Amino acid sequence: MDMTLVQYLNGQFSLLQVLDFFCRLALACVLGALIGIERSKRFKEAGVRTHIIVCCGAALFMIVSKYGFADLSFAGGAYFNGTRGADPARVAAQVVSGIGFLGAGTIMVRNNSIITGLTTAAGMWATAAIGIALGYGFYSGALIATVACVFTAAFLSRMERTRKENTHIYIEIDLS
């Protein structure tokens, strides 16, 4: 029996749920891109594409975690984490752990003393958290976190650079 994708999805989820999933993933792409655009402007290692992929992937992991195991939690009496029912936090926790590998790849040490890539690594970690929030449906938290990340990366770096440029050290030595 041939079944179209829409018929298959309607059998699994309502059309409203599928539209909700689409909105979550699309918003994850947009919010990930906002953070990535700021990093790209500064010619950083992880730019728009990386942040979109991280945020969208994290959102999808959370959607799968939240909705993908619903049949296991009720049918057959499956047990997760010592309790009856699926635990969506388990997949999210693995995303948090796994993103550390990507972040570690962006951190570099040059000249045995200069460390670069920390802000990019932190941005990717936060982008994954935003994706998880979107996958869960926590839109307001994802939007607030995106604004905070973009503001921090874009505007506070200017303030930090200005502070570093205006810092002078004077040493007085009294030889008497």
GROMACS .gro file of C-alpha atoms in nm:
model
  176
    1MET     CA    1   0.000   0.000   0.000
    2ASP     CA    2   0.151   0.335  -0.107
    3MET     CA    3   0.122   0.610   0.146
    4THR     CA    4   0.214   0.974   0.093
    5LEU     CA    5   0.427   1.159   0.347
    6VAL     CA    6   0.131   1.372   0.453
    7GLN     CA    7  -0.083   1.063   0.511
    8TYR     CA    8   0.198   0.903   0.711
    9LEU     CA    9   0.249   1.214   0.924
   10ASN     CA   10  -0.126   1.250   0.978
   11GLY     CA   11  -0.123   0.894   1.110
   12GLN     CA   12   0.154   0.981   1.355
   13PHE     CA   13   0.075   1.343   1.439
   14SER     CA   14  -0.202   1.588   1.369
   15LEU     CA   15  -0.146   1.849   1.099
   16LEU     CA   16  -0.130   2.114   1.373
   17GLN     CA   17   0.152   1.925   1.547
   18VAL     CA   18   0.345   1.891   1.221
   19LEU     CA   19   0.309   2.266   1.162
   20ASP     CA   20   0.426   2.328   1.518
   21PHE     CA   21   0.733   2.109   1.459
   22PHE     CA   22   0.804   2.299   1.137
   23CYS     CA   23   0.778   2.633   1.320
   24ARG     CA   24   1.012   2.514   1.595
   25LEU     CA   25   1.274   2.399   1.346
   26ALA     CA   26   1.239   2.707   1.126
   27LEU     CA   27   1.272   2.936   1.427
   28ALA     CA   28   1.577   2.738   1.538
   29CYS     CA   29   1.734   2.809   1.199
   30VAL     CA   30   1.655   3.181   1.227
   31LEU     CA   31   1.778   3.221   1.584
   32GLY     CA   32   2.089   3.013   1.517
   33ALA     CA   33   2.158   3.231   1.213
   34LEU     CA   34   2.134   3.549   1.422
   35ILE     CA   35   2.409   3.429   1.650
   36GLY     CA   36   2.610   3.294   1.357
   37ILE     CA   37   2.587   3.624   1.166
   38GLU     CA   38   2.750   3.806   1.455
   39ARG     CA   39   3.032   3.548   1.469
   40SER     CA   40   3.081   3.563   1.091
   41LYS     CA   41   3.117   3.940   1.100
   42ARG     CA   42   3.419   3.887   1.323
   43PHE     CA   43   3.560   3.614   1.094
   44LYS     CA   44   3.532   3.350   1.366
   45GLU     CA   45   3.572   2.977   1.316
   46ALA     CA   46   3.204   2.887   1.351
   47GLY     CA   47   2.972   3.113   1.154
   48VAL     CA   48   2.618   3.118   1.023
   49ARG     CA   49   2.604   2.764   0.883
   50THR     CA   50   2.753   2.605   1.193
   51HIS     CA   51   2.519   2.786   1.431
   52ILE     CA   52   2.213   2.707   1.219
   53ILE     CA   53   2.304   2.339   1.204
   54VAL     CA   54   2.374   2.321   1.580
   55CYS     CA   55   2.051   2.499   1.675
   56CYS     CA   56   1.832   2.309   1.429
   57GLY     CA   57   1.990   1.976   1.523
   58ALA     CA   58   1.943   2.041   1.894
   59ALA     CA   59   1.579   2.139   1.833
   60LEU     CA   60   1.520   1.820   1.639
   61PHE     CA   61   1.681   1.610   1.912
   62MET     CA   62   1.446   1.769   2.165
   63ILE     CA   63   1.139   1.717   1.944
   64VAL     CA   64   1.232   1.352   1.898
   65SER     CA   65   1.301   1.321   2.269
   66LYS     CA   66   0.971   1.478   2.366
   67TYR     CA   67   0.743   1.319   2.107
   68GLY     CA   68   0.931   1.033   1.946
   69PHE     CA   69   0.906   0.789   2.234
   70ALA     CA   70   0.544   0.847   2.327
   71ASP     CA   71   0.445   0.504   2.199
   72LEU     CA   72   0.711   0.339   2.416
   73SER     CA   73   0.609   0.516   2.733
   74PHE     CA   74   0.251   0.393   2.725
   75ALA     CA   75   0.247   0.074   2.517
   76GLY     CA   76   0.421  -0.225   2.662
   77GLY     CA   77   0.496  -0.065   2.995
   78ALA     CA   78   0.848   0.048   2.910
   79TYR     CA   79   1.055   0.179   3.197
   80PHE     CA   80   1.298   0.469   3.167
   81ASN     CA   81   1.517   0.597   3.446
   82GLY     CA   82   1.340   0.381   3.702
   83THR     CA   83   0.998   0.527   3.629
   84ARG     CA   84   0.723   0.448   3.386
   85GLY     CA   85   0.732   0.675   3.081
   86ALA     CA   86   0.986   0.845   2.858
   87ASP     CA   87   1.232   1.097   2.996
   88PRO     CA   88   1.288   1.378   2.744
   89ALA     CA   89   1.577   1.513   2.951
   90ARG     CA   90   1.792   1.211   2.864
   91VAL     CA   91   1.841   1.309   2.500
   92ALA     CA   92   1.882   1.677   2.587
   93ALA     CA   93   2.156   1.585   2.833
   94GLN     CA   94   2.343   1.402   2.558
   95VAL     CA   95   2.318   1.708   2.333
   96VAL     CA   96   2.475   1.918   2.609
   97SER     CA   97   2.758   1.666   2.644
   98GLY     CA   98   2.810   1.620   2.273
   99ILE     CA   99   2.827   1.989   2.191
  100GLY     CA  100   3.139   2.006   2.407
  101PHE     CA  101   3.329   1.819   2.136
  102LEU     CA  102   3.238   2.082   1.878
  103GLY     CA  103   3.328   2.360   2.119
  104ALA     CA  104   3.662   2.203   2.200
  105GLY     CA  105   3.743   2.199   1.831
  106THR     CA  106   3.706   2.576   1.807
  107ILE     CA  107   3.939   2.655   2.097
  108MET     CA  108   4.299   2.704   1.996
  109VAL     CA  109   4.616   2.796   2.177
  110ARG     CA  110   4.862   3.010   1.982
  111ASN     CA  111   5.214   3.103   2.082
  112ASN     CA  112   5.183   2.895   2.399
  113SER     CA  113   4.989   3.171   2.570
  114ILE     CA  114   4.706   3.316   2.361
  115ILE     CA  115   4.379   3.123   2.376
  116THR     CA  116   4.123   3.194   2.103
  117GLY     CA  117   3.781   3.056   2.023
  118LEU     CA  118   3.631   3.057   2.371
  119THR     CA  119   3.347   3.294   2.279
  120THR     CA  120   3.272   3.093   1.966
  121ALA     CA  121   3.266   2.769   2.168
  122ALA     CA  122   3.038   2.927   2.428
  123GLY     CA  123   2.815   3.059   2.148
  124MET     CA  124   2.779   2.713   1.999
  125TRP     CA  125   2.697   2.571   2.342
  126ALA     CA  126   2.432   2.843   2.395
  127THR     CA  127   2.299   2.787   2.042
  128ALA     CA  128   2.246   2.420   2.124
  129ALA     CA  129   2.059   2.521   2.441
  130ILE     CA  130   1.840   2.756   2.235
  131GLY     CA  131   1.767   2.469   1.996
  132ILE     CA  132   1.671   2.243   2.286
  133ALA     CA  133   1.440   2.514   2.421
  134LEU     CA  134   1.274   2.552   2.080
  135GLY     CA  135   1.239   2.177   2.041
  136TYR     CA  136   1.064   2.168   2.376
  137GLY     CA  137   0.840   2.460   2.277
  138PHE     CA  138   0.989   2.717   2.516
  139TYR     CA  139   0.978   2.999   2.261
  140SER     CA  140   1.009   3.294   2.498
  141GLY     CA  141   1.318   3.149   2.666
  142ALA     CA  142   1.480   3.082   2.327
  143LEU     CA  143   1.410   3.437   2.207
  144ILE     CA  144   1.540   3.596   2.526
  145ALA     CA  145   1.855   3.381   2.517
  146THR     CA  146   1.916   3.470   2.151
  147VAL     CA  147   1.890   3.842   2.225
  148ALA     CA  148   2.124   3.801   2.522
  149CYS     CA  149   2.380   3.605   2.317
  150VAL     CA  150   2.380   3.846   2.025
  151PHE     CA  151   2.397   4.148   2.257
  152THR     CA  152   2.682   3.994   2.455
  153ALA     CA  153   2.884   3.893   2.151
  154ALA     CA  154   2.822   4.209   1.949
  155PHE     CA  155   2.813   4.495   2.194
  156LEU     CA  156   3.000   4.384   2.504
  157SER     CA  157   3.304   4.291   2.293
  158ARG     CA  158   3.328   4.656   2.182
  159MET     CA  159   3.316   4.769   2.544
  160GLU     CA  160   3.576   4.510   2.641
  161ARG     CA  161   3.806   4.614   2.355
  162THR     CA  162   3.772   4.981   2.455
  163ARG     CA  163   3.854   4.894   2.815
  164LYS     CA  164   4.165   4.700   2.710
  165GLU     CA  165   4.283   4.985   2.485
  166ASN     CA  166   4.248   5.238   2.765
  167THR     CA  167   4.426   5.034   3.028
  168HIS     CA  168   4.768   5.166   3.114
  169ILE     CA  169   5.011   5.031   3.366
  170TYR     CA  170   5.257   5.265   3.533
  171ILE     CA  171   5.545   5.137   3.739
  172GLU     CA  172   5.738   5.366   3.968
  173ILE     CA  173   6.060   5.251   4.120
  174ASP     CA  174   6.207   5.444   4.407
  175LEU     CA  175   6.581   5.371   4.424
  176SER     CA  176   6.651   5.591   4.726
   0.00000   0.00000   0.00000
